[in-house]
XYZ file of C-alpha atoms in Angstrom:
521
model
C 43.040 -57.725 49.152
C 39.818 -56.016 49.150
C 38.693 -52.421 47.480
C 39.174 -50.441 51.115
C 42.585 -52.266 51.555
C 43.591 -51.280 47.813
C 42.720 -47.521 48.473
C 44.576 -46.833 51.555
C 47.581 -48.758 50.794
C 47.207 -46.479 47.648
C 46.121 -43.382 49.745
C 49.799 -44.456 52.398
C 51.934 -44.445 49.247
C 51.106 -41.361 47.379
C 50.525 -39.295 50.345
C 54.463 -39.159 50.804
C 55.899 -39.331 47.073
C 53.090 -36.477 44.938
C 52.167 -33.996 48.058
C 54.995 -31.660 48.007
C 54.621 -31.453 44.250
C 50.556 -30.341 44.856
C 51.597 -27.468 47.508
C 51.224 -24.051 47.334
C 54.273 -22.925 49.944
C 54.929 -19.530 50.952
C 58.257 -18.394 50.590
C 58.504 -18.176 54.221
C 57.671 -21.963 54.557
C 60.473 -24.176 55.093
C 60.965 -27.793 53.498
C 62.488 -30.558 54.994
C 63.965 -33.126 53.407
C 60.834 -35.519 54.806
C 58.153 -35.123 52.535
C 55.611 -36.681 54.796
C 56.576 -34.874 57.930
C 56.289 -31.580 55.712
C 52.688 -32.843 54.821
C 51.581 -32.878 58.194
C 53.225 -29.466 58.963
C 50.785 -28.112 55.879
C 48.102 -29.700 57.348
C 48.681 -28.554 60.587
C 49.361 -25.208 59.575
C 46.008 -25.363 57.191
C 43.594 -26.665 60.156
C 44.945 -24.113 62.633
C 44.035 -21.657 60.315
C 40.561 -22.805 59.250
C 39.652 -23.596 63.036
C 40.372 -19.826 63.960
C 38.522 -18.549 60.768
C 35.458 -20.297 60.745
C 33.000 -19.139 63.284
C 29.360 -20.251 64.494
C 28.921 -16.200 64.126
C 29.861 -16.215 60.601
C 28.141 -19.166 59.473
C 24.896 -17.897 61.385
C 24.338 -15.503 58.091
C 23.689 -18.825 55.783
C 21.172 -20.019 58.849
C 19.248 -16.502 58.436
C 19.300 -16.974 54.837
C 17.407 -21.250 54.677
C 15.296 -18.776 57.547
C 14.431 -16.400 55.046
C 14.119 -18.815 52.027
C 11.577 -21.407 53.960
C 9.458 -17.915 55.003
C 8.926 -17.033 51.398
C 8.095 -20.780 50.516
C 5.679 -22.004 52.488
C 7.381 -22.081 55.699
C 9.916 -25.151 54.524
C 12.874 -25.957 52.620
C 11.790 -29.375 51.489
C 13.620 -31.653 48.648
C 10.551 -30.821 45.973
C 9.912 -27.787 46.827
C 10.638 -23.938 45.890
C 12.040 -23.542 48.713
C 15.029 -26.441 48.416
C 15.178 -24.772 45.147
C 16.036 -21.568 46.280
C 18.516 -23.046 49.346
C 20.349 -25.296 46.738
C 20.909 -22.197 44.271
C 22.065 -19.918 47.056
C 24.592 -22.615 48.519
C 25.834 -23.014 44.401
C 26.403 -19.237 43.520
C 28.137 -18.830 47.079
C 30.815 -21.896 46.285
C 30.616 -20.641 42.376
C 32.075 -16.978 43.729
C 34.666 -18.591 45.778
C 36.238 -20.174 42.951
C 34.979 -23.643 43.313
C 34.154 -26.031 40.218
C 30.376 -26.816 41.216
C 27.374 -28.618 39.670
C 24.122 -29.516 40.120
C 23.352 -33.374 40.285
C 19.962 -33.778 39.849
C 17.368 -37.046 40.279
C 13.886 -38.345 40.924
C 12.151 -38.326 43.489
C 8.407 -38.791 45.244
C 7.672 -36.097 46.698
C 5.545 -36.292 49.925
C 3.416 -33.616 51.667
C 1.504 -34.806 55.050
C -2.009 -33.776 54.328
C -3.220 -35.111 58.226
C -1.880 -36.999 60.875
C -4.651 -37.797 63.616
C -4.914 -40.009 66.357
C -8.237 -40.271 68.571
C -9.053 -42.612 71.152
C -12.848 -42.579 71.591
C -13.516 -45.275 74.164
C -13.336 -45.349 76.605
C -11.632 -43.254 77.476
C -11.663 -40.479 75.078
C -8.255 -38.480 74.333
C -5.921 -37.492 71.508
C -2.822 -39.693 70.883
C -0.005 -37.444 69.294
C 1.209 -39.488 65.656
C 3.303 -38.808 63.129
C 2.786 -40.013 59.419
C 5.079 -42.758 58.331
C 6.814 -41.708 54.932
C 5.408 -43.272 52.229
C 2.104 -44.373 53.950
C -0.958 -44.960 51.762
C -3.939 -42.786 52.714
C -7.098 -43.044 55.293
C -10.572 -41.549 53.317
C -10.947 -38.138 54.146
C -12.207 -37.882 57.895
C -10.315 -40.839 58.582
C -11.290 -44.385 59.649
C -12.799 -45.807 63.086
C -12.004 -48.929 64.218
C -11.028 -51.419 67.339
C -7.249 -51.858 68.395
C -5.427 -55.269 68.478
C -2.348 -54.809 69.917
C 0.428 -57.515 68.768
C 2.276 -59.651 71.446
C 5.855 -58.239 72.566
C 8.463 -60.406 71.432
C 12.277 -60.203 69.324
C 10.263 -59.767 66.707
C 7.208 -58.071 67.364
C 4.516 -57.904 64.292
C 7.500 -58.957 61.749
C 6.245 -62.873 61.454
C 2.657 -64.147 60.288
C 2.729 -65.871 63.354
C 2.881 -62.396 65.400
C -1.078 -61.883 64.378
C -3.626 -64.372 65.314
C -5.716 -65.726 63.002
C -8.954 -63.310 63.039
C -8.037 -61.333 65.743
C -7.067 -58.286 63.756
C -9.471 -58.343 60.898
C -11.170 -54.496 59.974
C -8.880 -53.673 63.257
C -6.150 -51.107 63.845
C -2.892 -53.066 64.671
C -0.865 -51.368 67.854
C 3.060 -53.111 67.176
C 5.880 -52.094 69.054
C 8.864 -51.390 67.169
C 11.757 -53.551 66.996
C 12.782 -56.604 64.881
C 12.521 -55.584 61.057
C 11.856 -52.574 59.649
C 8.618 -50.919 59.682
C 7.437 -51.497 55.944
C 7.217 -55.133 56.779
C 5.353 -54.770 60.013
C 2.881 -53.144 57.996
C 3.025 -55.202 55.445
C 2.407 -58.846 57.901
C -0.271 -56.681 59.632
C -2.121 -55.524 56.306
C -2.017 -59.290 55.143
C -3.815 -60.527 58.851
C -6.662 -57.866 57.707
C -5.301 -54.749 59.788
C -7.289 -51.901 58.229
C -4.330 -49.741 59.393
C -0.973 -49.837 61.813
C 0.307 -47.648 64.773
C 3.731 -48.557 65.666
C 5.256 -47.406 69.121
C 8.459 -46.410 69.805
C 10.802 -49.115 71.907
C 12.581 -46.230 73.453
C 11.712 -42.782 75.115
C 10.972 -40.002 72.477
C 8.648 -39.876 69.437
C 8.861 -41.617 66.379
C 9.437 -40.899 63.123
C 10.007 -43.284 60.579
C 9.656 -44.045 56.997
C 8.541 -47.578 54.503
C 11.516 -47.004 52.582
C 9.460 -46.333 48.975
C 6.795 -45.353 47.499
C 5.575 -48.973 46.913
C 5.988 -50.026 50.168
C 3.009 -48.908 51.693
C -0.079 -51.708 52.058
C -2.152 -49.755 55.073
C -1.979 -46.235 56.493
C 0.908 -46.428 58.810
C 1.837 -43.892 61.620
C 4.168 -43.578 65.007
C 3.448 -42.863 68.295
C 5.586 -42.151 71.245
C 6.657 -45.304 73.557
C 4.549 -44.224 76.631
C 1.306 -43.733 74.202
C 2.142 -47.173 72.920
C 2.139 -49.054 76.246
C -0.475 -47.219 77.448
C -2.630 -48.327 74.764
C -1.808 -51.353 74.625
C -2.612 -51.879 78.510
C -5.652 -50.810 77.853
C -5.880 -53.272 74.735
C -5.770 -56.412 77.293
C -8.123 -55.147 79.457
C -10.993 -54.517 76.773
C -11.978 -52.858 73.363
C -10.171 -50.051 72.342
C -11.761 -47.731 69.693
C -9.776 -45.367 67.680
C -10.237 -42.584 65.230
C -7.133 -42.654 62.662
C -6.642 -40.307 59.865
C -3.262 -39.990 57.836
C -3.390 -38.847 54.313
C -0.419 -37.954 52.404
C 0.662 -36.134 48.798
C 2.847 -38.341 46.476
C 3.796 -37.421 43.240
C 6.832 -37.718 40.952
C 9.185 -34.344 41.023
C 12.500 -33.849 40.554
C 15.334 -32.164 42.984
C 19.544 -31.903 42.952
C 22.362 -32.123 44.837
C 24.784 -29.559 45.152
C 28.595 -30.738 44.513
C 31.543 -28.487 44.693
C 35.125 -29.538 44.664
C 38.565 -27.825 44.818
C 40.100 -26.950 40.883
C 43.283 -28.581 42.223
C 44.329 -31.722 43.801
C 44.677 -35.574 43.532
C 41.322 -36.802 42.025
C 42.468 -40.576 43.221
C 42.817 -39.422 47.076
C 39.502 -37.441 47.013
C 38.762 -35.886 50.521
C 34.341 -35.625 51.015
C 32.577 -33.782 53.230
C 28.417 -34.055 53.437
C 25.146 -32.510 54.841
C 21.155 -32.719 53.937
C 20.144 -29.609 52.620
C 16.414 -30.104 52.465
C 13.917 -29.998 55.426
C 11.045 -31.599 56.041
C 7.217 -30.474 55.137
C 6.561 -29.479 58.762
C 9.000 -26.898 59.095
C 12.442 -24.683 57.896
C 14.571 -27.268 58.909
C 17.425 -24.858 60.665
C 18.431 -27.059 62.743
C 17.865 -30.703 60.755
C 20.131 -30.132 58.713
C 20.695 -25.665 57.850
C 23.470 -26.262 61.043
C 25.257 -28.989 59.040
C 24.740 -27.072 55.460
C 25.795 -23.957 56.908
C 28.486 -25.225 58.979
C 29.943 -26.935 55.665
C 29.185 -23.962 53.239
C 31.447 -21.439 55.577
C 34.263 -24.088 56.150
C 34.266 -24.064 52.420
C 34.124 -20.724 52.064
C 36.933 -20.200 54.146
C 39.319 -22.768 52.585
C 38.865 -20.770 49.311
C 39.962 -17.737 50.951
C 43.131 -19.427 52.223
C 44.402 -19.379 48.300
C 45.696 -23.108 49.402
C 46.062 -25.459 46.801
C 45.523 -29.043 48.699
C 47.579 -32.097 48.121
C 43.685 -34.180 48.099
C 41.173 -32.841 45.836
C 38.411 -31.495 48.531
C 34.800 -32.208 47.565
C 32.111 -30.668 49.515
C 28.128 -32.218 49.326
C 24.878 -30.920 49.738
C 22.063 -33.736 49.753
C 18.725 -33.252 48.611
C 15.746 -36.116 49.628
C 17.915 -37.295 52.794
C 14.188 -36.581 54.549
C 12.846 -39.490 52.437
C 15.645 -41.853 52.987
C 18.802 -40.807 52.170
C 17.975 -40.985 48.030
C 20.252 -37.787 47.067
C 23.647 -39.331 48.724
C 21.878 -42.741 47.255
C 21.664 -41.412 43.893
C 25.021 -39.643 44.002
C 26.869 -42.869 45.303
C 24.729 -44.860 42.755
C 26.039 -43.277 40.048
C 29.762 -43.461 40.724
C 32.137 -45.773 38.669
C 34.116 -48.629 40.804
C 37.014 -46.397 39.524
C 35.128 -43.136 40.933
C 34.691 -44.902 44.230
C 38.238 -46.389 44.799
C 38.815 -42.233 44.534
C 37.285 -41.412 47.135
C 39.577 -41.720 50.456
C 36.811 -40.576 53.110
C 33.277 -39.371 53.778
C 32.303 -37.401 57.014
C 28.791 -36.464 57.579
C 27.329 -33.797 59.437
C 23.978 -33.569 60.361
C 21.971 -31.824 62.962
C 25.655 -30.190 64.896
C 23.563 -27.526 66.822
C 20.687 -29.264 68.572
C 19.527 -26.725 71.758
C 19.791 -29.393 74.052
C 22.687 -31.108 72.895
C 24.773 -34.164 73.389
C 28.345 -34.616 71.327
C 28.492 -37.307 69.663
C 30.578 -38.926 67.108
C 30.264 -41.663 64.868
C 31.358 -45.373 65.983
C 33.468 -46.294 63.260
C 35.713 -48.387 65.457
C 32.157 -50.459 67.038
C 33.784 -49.671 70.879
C 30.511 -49.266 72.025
C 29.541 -52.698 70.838
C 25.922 -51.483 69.988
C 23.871 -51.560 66.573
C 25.305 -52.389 63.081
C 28.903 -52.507 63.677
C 31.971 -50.612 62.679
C 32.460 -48.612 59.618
C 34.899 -49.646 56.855
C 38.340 -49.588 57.363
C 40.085 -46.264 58.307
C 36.617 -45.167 59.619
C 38.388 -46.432 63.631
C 40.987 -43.746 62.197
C 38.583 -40.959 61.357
C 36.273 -41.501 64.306
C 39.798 -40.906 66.701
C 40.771 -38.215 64.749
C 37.539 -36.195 65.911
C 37.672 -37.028 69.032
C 41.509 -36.077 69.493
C 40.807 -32.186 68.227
C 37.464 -32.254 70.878
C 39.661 -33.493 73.762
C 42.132 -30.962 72.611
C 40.092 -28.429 73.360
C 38.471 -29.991 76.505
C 35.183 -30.825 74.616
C 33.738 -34.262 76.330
C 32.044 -36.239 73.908
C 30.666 -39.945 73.471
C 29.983 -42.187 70.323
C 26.482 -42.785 68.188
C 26.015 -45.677 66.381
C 26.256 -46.057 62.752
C 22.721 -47.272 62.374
C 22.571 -45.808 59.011
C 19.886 -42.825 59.375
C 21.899 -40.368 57.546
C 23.858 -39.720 54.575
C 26.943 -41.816 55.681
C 25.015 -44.968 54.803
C 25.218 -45.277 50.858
C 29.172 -44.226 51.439
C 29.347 -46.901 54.115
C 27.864 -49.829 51.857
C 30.238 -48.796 49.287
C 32.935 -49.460 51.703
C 34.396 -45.941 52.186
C 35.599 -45.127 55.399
C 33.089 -42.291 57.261
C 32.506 -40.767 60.290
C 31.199 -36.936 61.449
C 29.178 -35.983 64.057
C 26.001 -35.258 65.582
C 24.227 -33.680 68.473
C 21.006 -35.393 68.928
C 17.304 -35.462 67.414
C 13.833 -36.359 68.677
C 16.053 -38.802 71.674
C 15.830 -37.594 75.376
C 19.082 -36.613 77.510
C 19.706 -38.771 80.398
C 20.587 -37.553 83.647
C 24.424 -38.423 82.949
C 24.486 -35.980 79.487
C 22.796 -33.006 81.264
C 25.774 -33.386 83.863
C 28.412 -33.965 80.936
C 27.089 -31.203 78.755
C 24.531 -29.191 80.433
C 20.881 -28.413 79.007
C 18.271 -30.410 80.836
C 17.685 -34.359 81.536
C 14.112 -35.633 80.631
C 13.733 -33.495 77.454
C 14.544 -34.360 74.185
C 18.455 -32.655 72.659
C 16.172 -31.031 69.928
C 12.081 -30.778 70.926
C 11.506 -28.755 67.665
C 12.755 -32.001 65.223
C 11.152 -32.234 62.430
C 8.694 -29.555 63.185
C 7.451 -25.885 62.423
C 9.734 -24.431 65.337
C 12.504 -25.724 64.269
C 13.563 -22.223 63.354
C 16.962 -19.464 63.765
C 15.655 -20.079 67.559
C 16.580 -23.290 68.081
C 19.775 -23.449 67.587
C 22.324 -23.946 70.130
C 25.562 -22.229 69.456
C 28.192 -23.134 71.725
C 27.406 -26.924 69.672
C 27.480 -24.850 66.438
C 30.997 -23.653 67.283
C 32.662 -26.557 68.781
C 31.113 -28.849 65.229
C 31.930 -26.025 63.196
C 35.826 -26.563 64.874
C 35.491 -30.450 63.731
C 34.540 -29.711 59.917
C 37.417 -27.140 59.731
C 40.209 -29.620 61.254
C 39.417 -32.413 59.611
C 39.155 -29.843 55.921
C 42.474 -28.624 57.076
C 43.934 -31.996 58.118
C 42.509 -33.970 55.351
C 43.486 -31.857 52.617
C 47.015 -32.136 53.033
C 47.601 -35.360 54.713
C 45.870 -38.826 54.894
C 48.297 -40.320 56.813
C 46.351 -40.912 59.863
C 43.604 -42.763 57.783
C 45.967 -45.410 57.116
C 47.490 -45.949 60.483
C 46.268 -48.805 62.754
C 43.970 -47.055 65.310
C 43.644 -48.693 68.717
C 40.524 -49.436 69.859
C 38.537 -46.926 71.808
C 37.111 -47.777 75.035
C 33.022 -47.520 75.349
C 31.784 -44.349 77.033
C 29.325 -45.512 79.368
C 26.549 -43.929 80.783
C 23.876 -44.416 83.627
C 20.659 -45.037 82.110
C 17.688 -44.811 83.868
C 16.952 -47.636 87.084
C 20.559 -47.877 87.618
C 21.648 -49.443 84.662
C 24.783 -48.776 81.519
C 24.894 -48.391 78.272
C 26.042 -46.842 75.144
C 23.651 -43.941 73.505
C 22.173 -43.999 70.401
C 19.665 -42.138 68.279
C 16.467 -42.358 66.248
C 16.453 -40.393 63.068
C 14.055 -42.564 61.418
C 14.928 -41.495 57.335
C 15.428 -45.198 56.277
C 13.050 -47.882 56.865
C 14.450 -49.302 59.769
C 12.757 -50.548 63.240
């Protein structure tokens, strides 16, 4: 019997036998003689309560105050920086008033600071190329560096093989890979060692790109992404004669450190521990309010509410706010990292939330059951269970909704390799709604759910809160649910059917995203 199997036959037995003994019941409440059935009745009770409580409206406040932080600091709240500084100390004296037992967790990290990101085409025909600075790149001079394109042949696995670059044919050039295959940091890597002065990878799917080497010793040539139209473009061009290019990236390294904020209910079972997660930081480029102040503030009042309840949970509740997810994930690395096997086993469930008020949104939620049959799989066991217990409280409340692959861009992934069931949601980044979604959830087909990711306008006017509300609703139930009763992890969920979707030319398929923290293709 594996770990996962250990814990939720573990989680099954004790959820019955110690959670009436954990319970804080009003006089008025009435006990059976069932102690599970009068688990689910507290957890019932508990999510009703939170769900009506917890408002987009009220956590708006903590979204005006990341707006007002990242104005005094630069115009960001990036893991590093002042401002994540500031964000993690108001988000620790506001769960430190409520009663909470909180600390700080802190770590190293590189920070990174894009100094220029410039893309030219100067014959022949002369325009700018919109790119975005891989994390972790090494540096152009200053004023950048002029070369010739060589655009690598389109196969499975484009620019990821020696073979990809022919010999001489990209020496003192610029190599133009499409993504897909491996992960960028070794595209960059095969193309340095053909003699690529420097590498623009294009995207494989509509939308920009934004990606990362997955370290600071990863890079081997300045390395940036470009949008999949730009890329194809370019490379049409490539075949029909030289290309010559202008590239400049230069980017800021150096050692700092940062911290995660972790709060947890006074009371509970420590061995059935309930977790809940969200990025604090932003990026350089901007405040970050939507990617991720929706998820941190959604969190922080869900919290916030639970204290106010006076409730003392069966599970031991722990709430997370992760510093450095913009660089790949390294705060809920470091946290997960420095668990015991005995601190793991502890911990029942992680759900993630991350970006839950894109303008433009789609709703989706987490694969953990792999219905959709696209990217890396399903979750660990129970994370079928957690996925279907989202998507039961949205079509309770007539909320349509489809699933997002687990392709391990956000904070679930360290909790995921651990093998602890996760799910959450998510309502889209840098992707573009189809046709389909616009009719399923209004906004507009073409664009992309959020236009302002991982930029300067990604400000208190770019969020969307009718998405706000209805994720909002989804951290509160599963607080409420999960606190009392873990039941429903355990249980043998029945596989969901796929929600398919008209993609463009007529064709199906399941929707993903492109987050591009880790150094994935």
């Amino acid at each position: 019997m594996n770990a996962t199997s250990r814990r939720l036959l573990a989680v099954a037995a004790t959820t019955a036998l110690a959670a009436p003994l954990l319970l804080s019941a009003s006089p008025a409440t009435a006990r059976s003689h069932d102690p599970a059935k009068d688990a689910a009745k507290d957890a019932a009770k508990l999510s009703r309560k939170l769900v009506r409580e917890a408002s987009a409206g009220d956590a708006y406040r903590h979204l005006e105050k990341f707006q007002a932080i990242a104005d005094s600091a630069n115009g960001n709240r990036a893991a590093g920086t002042l401002g994540h500084d500031a964000s993690a100390a108001y988000v620790y004296s506001q769960l430190k008033k409520a009663g909470y037992q909180v600390s700080y967790d802190t770590f190293d990290i590189t920070y990174i600071e894009t100094l220029a990101e410039k893309l030219t085409v100067t014959a022949p025909t002369p325009h700018d190329v919109e790119i975005v600075a891989m994390s972790y790149t090494t540096s152009t001079k200053e004023g950048g560096i002029a070369a010739d394109l060589a655009a690598v042949p389109v196969d499975a696995t484009t620019g990821c093989e020696p073979a990809d670059y022919a010999a001489g044919a990209f020496t003192g050039k610029i190599a133009l890979i499409q993504r897909g295959g491996c992960d960028f940091a070794t595209k960059q890597k095969e193309a340095a060692a053909a003699g690529a002065v420097a590498a623009v990878i294009y995207n494989n799917t509509a939308g920009s790109l934004n990606g990362t080497l997955g370290g600071p010793d990863a890079g081997k040539i300045p390395t940036g992404g470009i949008t999949q139209a730009e890329g194809q473009a370019l490379a049409a061009e490539a075949a029909k004669g030289a290309v010559k290019v202008s590239l400049d990236i230069r980017q800021l390294q150096e050692e700092r450190t940062t911290r995660n904020v972790i709060a947890e209910t006074k009371g509970g079972r420590a061995d059935r521990t309930v977790m809940l997660g969200s990025h604090l930081d932003s990026v350089t480029e901007g405040p970050g309010i939507n990617d991720n102040g929706s998820g941190s503030a959604g969190l922080l009042e869900v919290a916030l509410k639970l204290a106010k309840t006076h409730e003392k949970p069966a599970n031991k509740v722990r709430f997370a706010w992760w510093s450095a997810e913009e660089l790949g994930l390294l705060g809920a690395e470091a946290y997960v990292n420095g668990l015991t096997a005995a601190q793991r086993a502890d911990i029942a469930l992680y759900l993630n939330f991350d970006m839950i008020a894109s303008p433009n949104f789609a709703q989706f939620v987490y694969d953990g059951d792999d219905s959709d049959g696209a990217g890396a799989g399903p979750g660990p066991e129970g994370s079928a269970q957690l996925e279907k217990g989202i998507t039961d409280f949205l079509d309770s409340r007539n909320v349509p909704h489809e699933g997002t692959d687990f392709d391990g861009r956000s904070d679930y992934g360290p909790f995921i390799d651990a093998g602890i069931p996760s799910g959450g949601t998510f309502t889209g980044a840098e992707g573009i709604k189809s046709e389909a979604q616009a009719l399923k959830y209004g906004g507009e087909a073409g664009i992309a759910y959020d236009k302002c990711y991982h930029s300067a306008c990604d400000d208190l006017s770019n969020i969307n809160m009718k998405a706000f509300g209805i994720n909002i609703g989804v951290i509160a139930n599963a607080v409420g649910t999960y606190a009392h009763d873990l039941s429903s992890v355990t249980k043998p969920a029945a596989k969901a059917e796929a929600a398919r979707i008209p993609l463009k030319g007529g064709k199906t398929g399941t929707v993903s995203h492109s987050r591009g923290h880790t150094p994935t293709a």
